[in-house]
Tab-separated table of C-alpha atoms in Angstrom:
chain	number	residue	atom	x	y	z
A	54	MET	CA	-7.708	-35.606	49.049
A	55	GLY	CA	-7.521	-33.597	52.260
A	56	ARG	CA	-10.600	-32.373	54.075
A	57	GLY	CA	-9.557	-28.819	53.366
A	58	HIS	CA	-10.638	-29.160	49.719
A	59	SER	CA	-14.216	-28.308	48.920
A	60	THR	CA	-16.643	-30.489	47.032
A	61	GLU	CA	-16.397	-28.073	44.082
A	62	MET	CA	-12.673	-28.684	43.915
A	63	ARG	CA	-13.119	-32.451	44.005
A	64	THR	CA	-15.790	-32.288	41.333
A	65	ALA	CA	-13.591	-30.095	39.169
A	66	ILE	CA	-10.656	-32.510	39.484
A	67	ILE	CA	-12.818	-35.497	38.573
A	68	ALA	CA	-14.257	-33.650	35.577
A	69	TYR	CA	-10.760	-32.592	34.508
A	70	VAL	CA	-9.533	-36.211	34.521
A	71	GLU	CA	-12.679	-37.502	32.816
A	72	ALA	CA	-12.102	-34.932	30.064
A	73	GLY	CA	-9.050	-36.926	29.003
A	74	ARG	CA	-6.260	-35.425	31.097
A	75	THR	CA	-3.889	-37.549	33.162
A	76	MET	CA	-3.972	-37.636	36.962
A	77	ARG	CA	-0.510	-36.090	37.074
A	78	GLU	CA	-1.705	-33.213	34.868
A	79	ALA	CA	-4.738	-32.764	37.149
A	80	ALA	CA	-2.502	-32.654	40.227
A	81	ARG	CA	-0.266	-30.031	38.656
A	82	HIS	CA	-3.230	-28.013	37.370
A	83	PHE	CA	-5.096	-27.865	40.698
A	84	GLY	CA	-2.015	-27.702	42.929
A	85	VAL	CA	-2.567	-30.966	44.801
A	86	SER	CA	-0.474	-34.093	45.174
A	87	PRO	CA	-0.734	-36.865	42.539
A	88	SER	CA	-1.557	-39.399	45.266
A	89	SER	CA	-4.555	-37.289	46.314
A	90	VAL	CA	-5.894	-37.335	42.765
A	91	VAL	CA	-5.376	-41.103	42.532
A	92	LYS	CA	-7.263	-41.642	45.800
A	93	LEU	CA	-10.082	-39.370	44.672
A	94	ILE	CA	-10.537	-41.126	41.333
A	95	LYS	CA	-10.350	-44.532	43.012
A	96	LYS	CA	-12.930	-43.511	45.620
A	97	LYS	CA	-15.212	-42.164	42.925
A	98	ALA	CA	-14.990	-45.470	41.049
A	99	GLU	CA	-15.782	-47.461	44.213
A	100	THR	CA	-18.653	-45.281	45.396
A	101	PRO	CA	-20.013	-43.384	42.385
A	102	GLU	CA	-23.273	-42.648	44.205
A	103	ALA	CA	-21.369	-40.391	46.572
A	104	TYR	CA	-20.535	-38.125	43.629
A	105	GLU	CA	-23.970	-37.835	42.064
A	106	PRO	CA	-24.375	-34.138	41.174
A	107	ARG	CA	-27.804	-33.676	42.671
A	108	LYS	CA	-27.197	-35.649	45.845
A	109	ALA	CA	-23.715	-34.626	46.849
A	110	LYS	CA	-23.459	-31.740	49.271
A	111	ASP	CA	-20.779	-29.110	49.382
A	112	ASP	CA	-19.562	-26.815	52.103
A	113	ASN	CA	-21.554	-23.859	50.827
A	114	GLY	CA	-24.612	-23.824	53.070
A	115	GLY	CA	-25.608	-27.420	52.245
A	116	LYS	CA	-26.613	-26.624	48.650
A	117	ALA	CA	-26.621	-29.354	46.024
A	118	ILE	CA	-23.700	-28.981	43.631
A	119	GLY	CA	-26.070	-28.463	40.750
A	120	ASP	CA	-27.496	-25.373	42.465
A	121	ILE	CA	-24.203	-23.642	43.216
A	122	VAL	CA	-23.593	-20.328	41.486
A	123	VAL	CA	-20.115	-18.810	41.630
A	124	GLY	CA	-18.473	-15.592	40.515
A	125	ALA	CA	-16.033	-15.184	37.638
A	126	ALA	CA	-12.998	-15.246	39.920
A	127	GLU	CA	-14.069	-18.511	41.585
A	128	LEU	CA	-14.886	-20.166	38.270
A	129	ALA	CA	-11.605	-18.961	36.783
A	130	ASP	CA	-9.790	-20.583	39.729
A	131	CYS	CA	-11.603	-23.883	39.141
A	132	LEU	CA	-10.825	-23.867	35.416
A	133	GLY	CA	-7.243	-22.666	35.870
A	134	VAL	CA	-7.718	-19.596	33.686
A	135	ASP	CA	-7.979	-15.842	34.243
A	136	LYS	CA	-11.182	-13.813	34.618
A	137	ARG	CA	-10.919	-12.454	31.092
A	138	SER	CA	-11.006	-15.998	29.725
A	139	VAL	CA	-14.175	-16.686	31.739
A	140	THR	CA	-15.875	-13.740	30.044
A	141	GLU	CA	-14.711	-14.988	26.646
A	142	PHE	CA	-15.921	-18.531	27.396
A	143	ALA	CA	-19.334	-17.174	28.361
A	144	THR	CA	-19.571	-15.239	25.088
A	145	ARG	CA	-18.717	-18.383	23.144
A	146	GLY	CA	-21.208	-20.469	25.099
A	147	LEU	CA	-18.575	-22.681	26.704
A	148	ILE	CA	-19.849	-21.983	30.236
A	149	VAL	CA	-23.297	-21.232	31.657
A	150	ARG	CA	-24.046	-17.702	32.829
A	151	LYS	CA	-26.715	-17.198	35.488
A	152	GLY	CA	-26.534	-13.451	35.828
A	153	ARG	CA	-24.112	-10.567	35.930
A	154	ASN	CA	-20.770	-12.069	36.958
A	155	GLN	CA	-22.588	-15.226	38.098
A	156	TYR	CA	-22.101	-18.709	36.648
A	157	ALA	CA	-23.590	-22.150	37.266
A	158	LEU	CA	-20.634	-24.136	38.578
A	159	LEU	CA	-21.586	-27.685	37.664
A	160	GLU	CA	-23.099	-26.860	34.285
A	161	SER	CA	-20.124	-24.675	33.397
A	162	LEU	CA	-17.654	-27.405	34.359
A	163	ARG	CA	-19.552	-29.940	32.275
A	164	ALA	CA	-19.746	-27.606	29.278
A	165	TYR	CA	-16.077	-26.700	29.499
A	166	CYS	CA	-15.034	-30.352	29.835
A	167	GLU	CA	-17.123	-31.217	26.792
A	168	HIS	CA	-15.309	-28.482	24.914
A	169	LEU	CA	-11.953	-29.971	25.984
A	170	ARG	CA	-13.064	-33.419	24.795
A	171	GLY	CA	-13.997	-31.929	21.456
A	172	MET	CA	-10.635	-30.203	21.192
A	173	ALA	CA	-8.824	-33.458	22.021
A	174	ALA	CA	-10.871	-35.306	19.384
A	175	GLY	CA	-10.153	-32.649	16.779
A	176	ARG	CA	-13.783	-31.653	16.468
A	177	GLY	CA	-13.898	-28.499	18.563
A	178	GLY	CA	-15.082	-25.427	16.672
A	179	ASP	CA	-11.888	-23.410	16.660
A	180	ALA	CA	-9.629	-26.454	16.646
A	181	ASN	CA	-11.533	-27.978	13.746
A	182	GLN	CA	-11.276	-24.806	11.677
A	183	THR	CA	-7.570	-24.458	12.413
A	184	LEU	CA	-6.884	-28.100	11.632
A	185	ALA	CA	-8.863	-27.926	8.386
A	186	SER	CA	-7.016	-24.757	7.384
A	187	GLU	CA	-3.601	-26.316	8.093
A	188	ARG	CA	-4.523	-29.471	6.200
A	189	GLY	CA	-5.706	-27.421	3.239
A	190	ARG	CA	-2.521	-25.364	3.214
A	191	LEU	CA	-0.352	-28.484	3.419
A	192	ALA	CA	-2.313	-30.183	0.623
A	193	LYS	CA	-1.867	-27.128	-1.607
A	194	GLU	CA	1.879	-26.972	-0.915
A	195	GLN	CA	2.241	-30.662	-1.736
A	196	ALA	CA	0.187	-30.285	-4.914
A	197	ASP	CA	2.244	-27.285	-6.056
A	198	SER	CA	5.496	-29.129	-5.335
A	199	THR	CA	4.336	-32.183	-7.299
A	200	ALA	CA	3.193	-30.021	-10.216
A	201	MET	CA	6.566	-28.262	-10.371
A	202	LYS	CA	8.462	-31.562	-10.306
A	203	ASN	CA	6.281	-32.984	-13.097
A	204	ALA	CA	6.774	-29.836	-15.178
A	205	GLU	CA	10.550	-30.164	-14.753
A	206	LEU	CA	10.429	-33.797	-15.853
A	207	ARG	CA	8.466	-32.788	-18.970
A	208	ARG	CA	11.004	-29.972	-19.513
A	209	GLU	CA	8.187	-27.443	-19.285
A	210	LEU	CA	9.847	-25.704	-16.370
A	211	LEU	CA	13.514	-24.803	-15.936
A	212	SER	CA	15.258	-23.614	-12.821
A	213	ALA	CA	16.296	-19.961	-12.667
A	214	GLN	CA	19.935	-20.972	-12.181
A	215	LEU	CA	19.903	-23.132	-15.289
A	216	VAL	CA	18.339	-20.376	-17.403
A	217	GLU	CA	20.831	-17.819	-16.103
A	218	ARG	CA	23.758	-20.120	-16.819
A	219	GLU	CA	22.572	-20.817	-20.374
A	220	TRP	CA	22.020	-17.154	-21.172
A	221	SER	CA	25.376	-16.241	-19.672
A	222	ASP	CA	27.091	-18.666	-22.040
A	223	ILE	CA	25.165	-17.279	-25.012
A	224	LEU	CA	25.945	-13.664	-24.180
A	225	ARG	CA	29.624	-14.402	-23.627
A	226	THR	CA	29.730	-15.928	-27.100
A	227	VAL	CA	27.961	-12.883	-28.580
A	228	ARG	CA	30.392	-10.543	-26.837
A	229	SER	CA	33.470	-12.378	-28.061
A	230	ARG	CA	32.143	-12.546	-31.632
A	231	VAL	CA	31.336	-8.836	-31.699
A	232	LEU	CA	34.755	-7.848	-30.343
A	233	ALA	CA	36.416	-10.039	-32.963
A	234	CYS	CA	34.701	-8.241	-35.826
A	235	PRO	CA	37.339	-5.475	-36.322
A	236	SER	CA	40.083	-8.039	-36.961
A	237	ARG	CA	37.901	-9.997	-39.382
A	238	ILE	CA	36.900	-6.854	-41.227
A	239	ARG	CA	40.563	-5.841	-41.468
A	240	GLY	CA	41.361	-9.171	-43.094
A	241	ARG	CA	38.565	-8.851	-45.638
A	242	LEU	CA	39.014	-5.128	-46.397
A	243	PRO	CA	42.793	-4.425	-46.389
A	244	HIS	CA	42.248	-1.049	-48.030
A	245	LEU	CA	40.696	0.386	-44.853
A	246	THR	CA	42.744	3.045	-43.114
A	247	PRO	CA	43.707	2.849	-39.428
A	248	HIS	CA	41.144	5.531	-38.745
A	249	ASP	CA	38.418	3.419	-40.391
A	250	GLY	CA	39.356	0.480	-38.166
A	251	GLN	CA	39.194	2.642	-35.072
A	252	VAL	CA	35.731	3.914	-36.023
A	253	ILE	CA	34.410	0.375	-36.551
A	254	ASP	CA	35.899	-0.862	-33.295
A	255	ARG	CA	34.506	2.081	-31.316
A	256	GLU	CA	31.032	1.707	-32.823
A	257	LEU	CA	30.877	-1.974	-31.879
A	258	ARG	CA	32.005	-1.302	-28.327
A	259	ASP	CA	29.543	1.559	-27.950
A	260	ALA	CA	26.769	-0.742	-29.174
A	261	LEU	CA	27.659	-3.289	-26.481
A	262	SER	CA	27.613	-0.579	-23.837
A	263	GLU	CA	24.217	0.711	-25.001
A	264	LEU	CA	22.738	-2.789	-24.933
A	265	ALA	CA	24.055	-3.299	-21.431
A	266	ASN	CA	22.471	-0.038	-20.272
A	267	ASP	CA	19.123	-0.825	-21.946
A	268	THR	CA	18.795	-4.437	-20.750
A	269	GLY	CA	20.757	-4.308	-17.507
A	270	ASP	CA	22.431	-7.553	-18.528
A	271	THR	CA	25.529	-8.310	-16.500
A	272	ILE	CA	27.396	-10.067	-19.303
A	273	LEU	CA	26.866	-7.278	-21.797
A	274	GLY	CA	27.691	-4.913	-18.973
A	275	HIS	CA	31.053	-6.576	-18.596
A	276	ALA	CA	31.555	-6.228	-22.339
A	277	GLY	CA	30.814	-2.512	-22.156
A	278	ALA	CA	33.151	-2.118	-19.191
A	279	ASP	CA	35.892	-3.931	-21.047
A	280	ALA	CA	35.343	-1.688	-24.024
A	281	ALA	CA	35.484	1.462	-21.944
A	282	SER	CA	38.582	0.340	-20.058
A	283	GLU	CA	40.704	-0.002	-23.164
A	284	ALA	CA	42.418	3.267	-23.974
A	285	GLU	CA	42.612	2.797	-27.738
A	286	PRO	CA	40.512	0.625	-30.099
A	287	VAL	CA	42.209	-1.870	-32.334
A	288	GLY	CA	43.114	-0.403	-35.717
A	289	VAL	CA	43.086	-2.193	-39.050
A	290	ASP	CA	46.869	-2.297	-39.071
A	291	GLY	CA	47.171	-3.423	-35.455
A	292	THR	CA	48.243	0.038	-34.180
Protein backbone atom coordinates (compact mmCIF):
# COMPACT_ATOMS: atom_id res chain seq x y z
CA MET A 1 0.00 0.00 0.00
CA GLY A 2 1.66 3.21 -1.15
CA ARG A 3 2.34 6.10 1.18
CA GLY A 4 -0.07 8.21 -0.80
CA HIS A 5 -3.04 6.39 0.74
CA SER A 6 -4.41 7.78 3.96
CA THR A 7 -5.02 5.84 7.13
CA GLU A 8 -8.78 6.13 6.50
CA MET A 9 -8.34 4.38 3.19
CA ARG A 10 -6.30 1.58 4.74
CA THR A 11 -8.83 1.17 7.52
CA ALA A 12 -11.67 1.08 5.03
CA ILE A 13 -9.93 -1.60 2.95
CA ILE A 14 -9.26 -3.76 6.00
CA ALA A 15 -12.87 -3.40 7.15
CA TYR A 16 -14.10 -4.23 3.64
CA VAL A 17 -12.09 -7.48 3.57
CA GLU A 18 -13.06 -8.39 7.14
CA ALA A 19 -16.71 -7.97 6.13
CA GLY A 20 -16.34 -11.07 3.97
CA ARG A 21 -15.18 -9.68 0.63
CA THR A 22 -12.15 -11.03 -1.20
CA MET A 23 -8.89 -9.10 -1.53
CA ARG A 24 -9.38 -8.91 -5.29
CA GLU A 25 -12.85 -7.40 -4.78
CA ALA A 26 -11.37 -4.90 -2.31
CA ALA A 27 -8.67 -3.91 -4.81
CA ARG A 28 -11.24 -3.36 -7.54
CA HIS A 29 -13.60 -1.49 -5.20
CA PHE A 30 -10.98 0.95 -3.86
CA GLY A 31 -8.98 1.27 -7.08
CA VAL A 32 -5.70 -0.17 -5.78
CA SER A 33 -3.59 -3.12 -6.86
CA PRO A 34 -4.37 -6.60 -5.47
CA SER A 35 -0.77 -6.93 -4.24
CA SER A 36 -1.21 -3.76 -2.16
CA VAL A 37 -4.27 -5.22 -0.47
CA VAL A 38 -2.44 -8.49 0.21
CA LYS A 39 0.48 -6.62 1.78
CA LEU A 40 -1.87 -4.51 3.89
CA ILE A 41 -3.79 -7.50 5.23
CA LYS A 42 -0.55 -9.38 5.90
CA LYS A 43 0.94 -6.39 7.73
CA LYS A 44 -2.21 -6.01 9.79
CA ALA A 45 -2.03 -9.68 10.80
CA GLU A 46 1.65 -9.35 11.79
CA THR A 47 1.30 -6.10 13.71
CA PRO A 48 -2.34 -5.74 14.76
CA GLU A 49 -1.41 -3.17 17.42
CA ALA A 50 -0.48 -0.75 14.66
CA TYR A 51 -4.11 -0.75 13.52
CA GLU A 52 -5.82 -0.25 16.86
CA PRO A 53 -8.56 2.34 16.22
CA ARG A 54 -7.77 4.57 19.16
CA LYS A 55 -4.00 4.47 18.82
CA ALA A 56 -3.46 4.70 15.10
CA LYS A 57 -2.92 8.17 13.70
CA ASP A 58 -4.04 9.46 10.36
CA ASP A 59 -2.87 12.32 8.20
CA ASN A 60 -5.65 14.62 9.33
CA GLY A 61 -3.98 16.79 11.96
CA GLY A 62 -2.84 13.83 14.09
CA LYS A 63 -6.37 12.90 15.21
CA ALA A 64 -7.14 9.37 16.34
CA ILE A 65 -9.17 7.49 13.74
CA GLY A 66 -12.04 7.15 16.16
CA ASP A 67 -12.32 10.95 16.37
CA ILE A 68 -12.38 11.67 12.64
CA VAL A 69 -15.56 13.20 11.26
CA VAL A 70 -16.01 13.37 7.49
CA GLY A 71 -18.54 14.82 5.09
CA ALA A 72 -21.03 12.87 2.99
CA ALA A 73 -18.86 13.05 -0.12
CA GLU A 74 -15.79 11.67 1.69
CA LEU A 75 -17.78 8.89 3.34
CA ALA A 76 -19.45 8.03 0.04
CA ASP A 77 -15.98 7.70 -1.52
CA CYS A 78 -14.85 5.35 1.27
CA LEU A 79 -17.95 3.18 0.95
CA GLY A 80 -17.97 3.23 -2.85
CA VAL A 81 -21.47 4.68 -3.09
CA ASP A 82 -23.01 8.02 -4.04
CA LYS A 83 -23.98 10.84 -1.67
CA ARG A 84 -27.66 9.99 -1.93
CA SER A 85 -26.95 6.50 -0.61
CA VAL A 86 -25.09 8.01 2.36
CA THR A 87 -28.20 10.00 3.27
CA GLU A 88 -30.33 6.87 2.94
CA PHE A 89 -27.91 4.84 5.07
CA ALA A 90 -28.04 7.50 7.78
CA THR A 91 -31.85 7.40 7.79
CA ARG A 92 -31.77 3.63 8.16
CA GLY A 93 -29.18 3.78 10.93
CA LEU A 94 -26.47 2.03 8.92
CA ILE A 95 -23.94 4.83 9.51
CA VAL A 96 -23.37 7.26 12.38
CA ARG A 97 -24.30 10.90 11.89
CA LYS A 98 -22.50 13.54 13.95
CA GLY A 99 -24.18 16.62 12.61
CA ARG A 100 -25.46 18.19 9.43
CA ASN A 101 -23.57 16.48 6.60
CA GLN A 102 -21.06 15.15 9.15
CA TYR A 103 -20.40 11.48 9.91
CA ALA A 104 -18.16 9.55 12.29
CA LEU A 105 -15.80 7.72 9.95
CA LEU A 106 -14.76 4.74 12.03
CA GLU A 107 -18.15 4.11 13.60
CA SER A 108 -19.86 4.43 10.22
CA LEU A 109 -17.43 1.99 8.61
CA ARG A 110 -17.98 -0.50 11.41
CA ALA A 111 -21.77 -0.16 11.23
CA TYR A 112 -21.81 -0.49 7.46
CA CYS A 113 -19.52 -3.53 7.54
CA GLU A 114 -21.78 -5.14 10.13
CA HIS A 115 -24.69 -4.53 7.79
CA LEU A 116 -22.77 -6.22 4.95
CA ARG A 117 -22.03 -9.22 7.18
CA GLY A 118 -25.70 -9.48 7.99
CA MET A 119 -26.61 -9.32 4.32
CA ALA A 120 -24.07 -12.04 3.50
CA ALA A 121 -25.45 -14.23 6.30
CA GLY A 122 -29.02 -13.71 5.11
CA ARG A 123 -30.05 -11.93 8.28
CA GLY A 124 -29.96 -8.31 7.19
CA GLY A 125 -33.26 -6.48 7.60
CA ASP A 126 -34.13 -5.90 3.97
CA ALA A 127 -32.37 -9.04 2.75
CA ASN A 128 -34.15 -11.15 5.35
CA GLN A 129 -37.56 -9.80 4.38
CA THR A 130 -36.87 -10.32 0.69
CA LEU A 131 -35.56 -13.83 1.23
CA ALA A 132 -38.53 -14.76 3.42
CA SER A 133 -40.93 -13.35 0.83
CA GLU A 134 -39.27 -15.30 -2.01
CA ARG A 135 -39.26 -18.49 0.03
CA GLY A 136 -42.93 -18.04 0.87
CA ARG A 137 -43.83 -17.43 -2.76
CA LEU A 138 -41.86 -20.49 -3.89
CA ALA A 139 -43.45 -22.67 -1.20
CA LYS A 140 -46.93 -21.55 -2.29
CA GLU A 141 -46.17 -22.25 -5.96
CA GLN A 142 -44.89 -25.72 -5.09
CA ALA A 143 -47.91 -26.43 -2.90
CA ASP A 144 -50.33 -25.30 -5.63
CA SER A 145 -48.52 -27.42 -8.23
CA THR A 146 -48.65 -30.49 -5.98
CA ALA A 147 -52.33 -29.94 -5.22
CA MET A 148 -53.17 -29.69 -8.92
CA LYS A 149 -51.24 -32.88 -9.72
CA ASN A 150 -52.99 -34.77 -6.91
CA ALA A 151 -56.39 -33.51 -8.09
CA GLU A 152 -55.60 -34.75 -11.61
CA LEU A 153 -54.61 -38.16 -10.27
CA ARG A 154 -57.92 -38.37 -8.36
CA ARG A 155 -59.69 -37.22 -11.56
CA GLU A 156 -61.03 -34.21 -9.68
CA LEU A 157 -59.38 -31.84 -12.12
CA LEU A 158 -59.24 -32.06 -15.91
CA SER A 159 -57.12 -30.05 -18.28
CA ALA A 160 -58.85 -27.40 -20.38
CA GLN A 161 -57.66 -29.10 -23.58
CA LEU A 162 -59.15 -32.42 -22.53
CA VAL A 163 -62.50 -30.85 -21.65
CA GLU A 164 -62.59 -28.93 -24.93
CA ARG A 165 -61.78 -32.06 -26.92
CA GLU A 166 -64.49 -34.09 -25.18
CA TRP A 167 -67.14 -31.43 -25.68
CA SER A 168 -66.13 -30.99 -29.30
CA ASP A 169 -66.74 -34.69 -29.91
CA ILE A 170 -70.11 -34.53 -28.17
CA LEU A 171 -71.27 -31.48 -30.10
CA ARG A 172 -70.16 -32.94 -33.42
CA THR A 173 -72.29 -35.99 -32.66
CA VAL A 174 -75.27 -33.79 -31.74
CA ARG A 175 -74.87 -31.80 -34.95
CA SER A 176 -74.73 -34.87 -37.17
CA ARG A 177 -77.75 -36.44 -35.45
CA VAL A 178 -79.82 -33.28 -35.80
CA LEU A 179 -78.97 -32.87 -39.49
CA ALA A 180 -79.91 -36.50 -40.10
CA CYS A 181 -83.40 -36.03 -38.70
CA PRO A 182 -85.11 -34.93 -41.97
CA SER A 183 -84.10 -38.17 -43.72
CA ARG A 184 -85.26 -40.29 -40.78
CA ILE A 185 -88.55 -38.44 -40.58
CA ARG A 186 -89.05 -38.93 -44.32
CA GLY A 187 -88.60 -42.67 -43.88
CA ARG A 188 -91.11 -42.85 -41.04
CA LEU A 189 -93.70 -40.44 -42.51
CA PRO A 190 -93.81 -41.08 -46.30
CA HIS A 191 -97.02 -39.09 -46.62
CA LEU A 192 -95.20 -35.80 -45.95
CA THR A 193 -95.00 -33.44 -48.89
CA PRO A 194 -91.71 -31.98 -50.17
CA HIS A 195 -92.73 -28.68 -48.63
CA ASP A 196 -93.19 -30.35 -45.23
CA GLY A 197 -89.68 -31.82 -45.48
CA GLN A 198 -88.22 -28.44 -46.33
CA VAL A 199 -89.94 -26.83 -43.33
CA ILE A 200 -88.60 -29.49 -40.95
CA ASP A 201 -85.09 -29.24 -42.36
CA ARG A 202 -85.07 -25.44 -42.16
CA GLU A 203 -86.38 -25.42 -38.58
CA LEU A 204 -83.64 -27.79 -37.43
CA ARG A 205 -80.92 -25.77 -39.11
CA ASP A 206 -82.28 -22.52 -37.69
CA ALA A 207 -82.28 -24.11 -34.23
CA LEU A 208 -78.60 -25.00 -34.61
CA SER A 209 -77.80 -21.46 -35.69
CA GLU A 210 -79.70 -19.97 -32.73
CA LEU A 211 -77.88 -22.24 -30.28
CA ALA A 212 -74.56 -21.23 -31.77
CA ASN A 213 -75.42 -17.54 -31.39
CA ASP A 214 -76.64 -17.98 -27.80
CA THR A 215 -73.74 -20.11 -26.53
CA GLY A 216 -70.93 -18.94 -28.80
CA ASP A 217 -69.97 -22.57 -29.28
CA THR A 218 -67.64 -23.10 -32.21
CA ILE A 219 -68.96 -26.54 -33.12
CA LEU A 220 -72.58 -25.47 -33.18
CA GLY A 221 -71.39 -22.38 -35.00
CA HIS A 222 -69.96 -24.57 -37.72
CA ALA A 223 -73.27 -26.40 -37.87
CA GLY A 224 -75.14 -23.13 -38.32
CA ALA A 225 -72.68 -22.01 -40.99
CA ASP A 226 -73.11 -25.29 -42.82
CA ALA A 227 -76.85 -24.89 -42.64
CA ALA A 228 -76.75 -21.35 -43.97
CA SER A 229 -74.35 -22.24 -46.78
CA GLU A 230 -76.65 -24.80 -48.32
CA ALA A 231 -78.95 -23.18 -50.84
CA GLU A 232 -81.88 -25.58 -50.45
CA PRO A 233 -82.86 -27.86 -47.54
CA VAL A 234 -83.32 -31.54 -48.13
CA GLY A 235 -86.89 -32.43 -49.04
CA VAL A 236 -88.76 -35.58 -48.09
CA ASP A 237 -88.47 -36.87 -51.64
CA GLY A 238 -84.80 -35.97 -52.00
CA THR A 239 -85.48 -32.91 -54.21
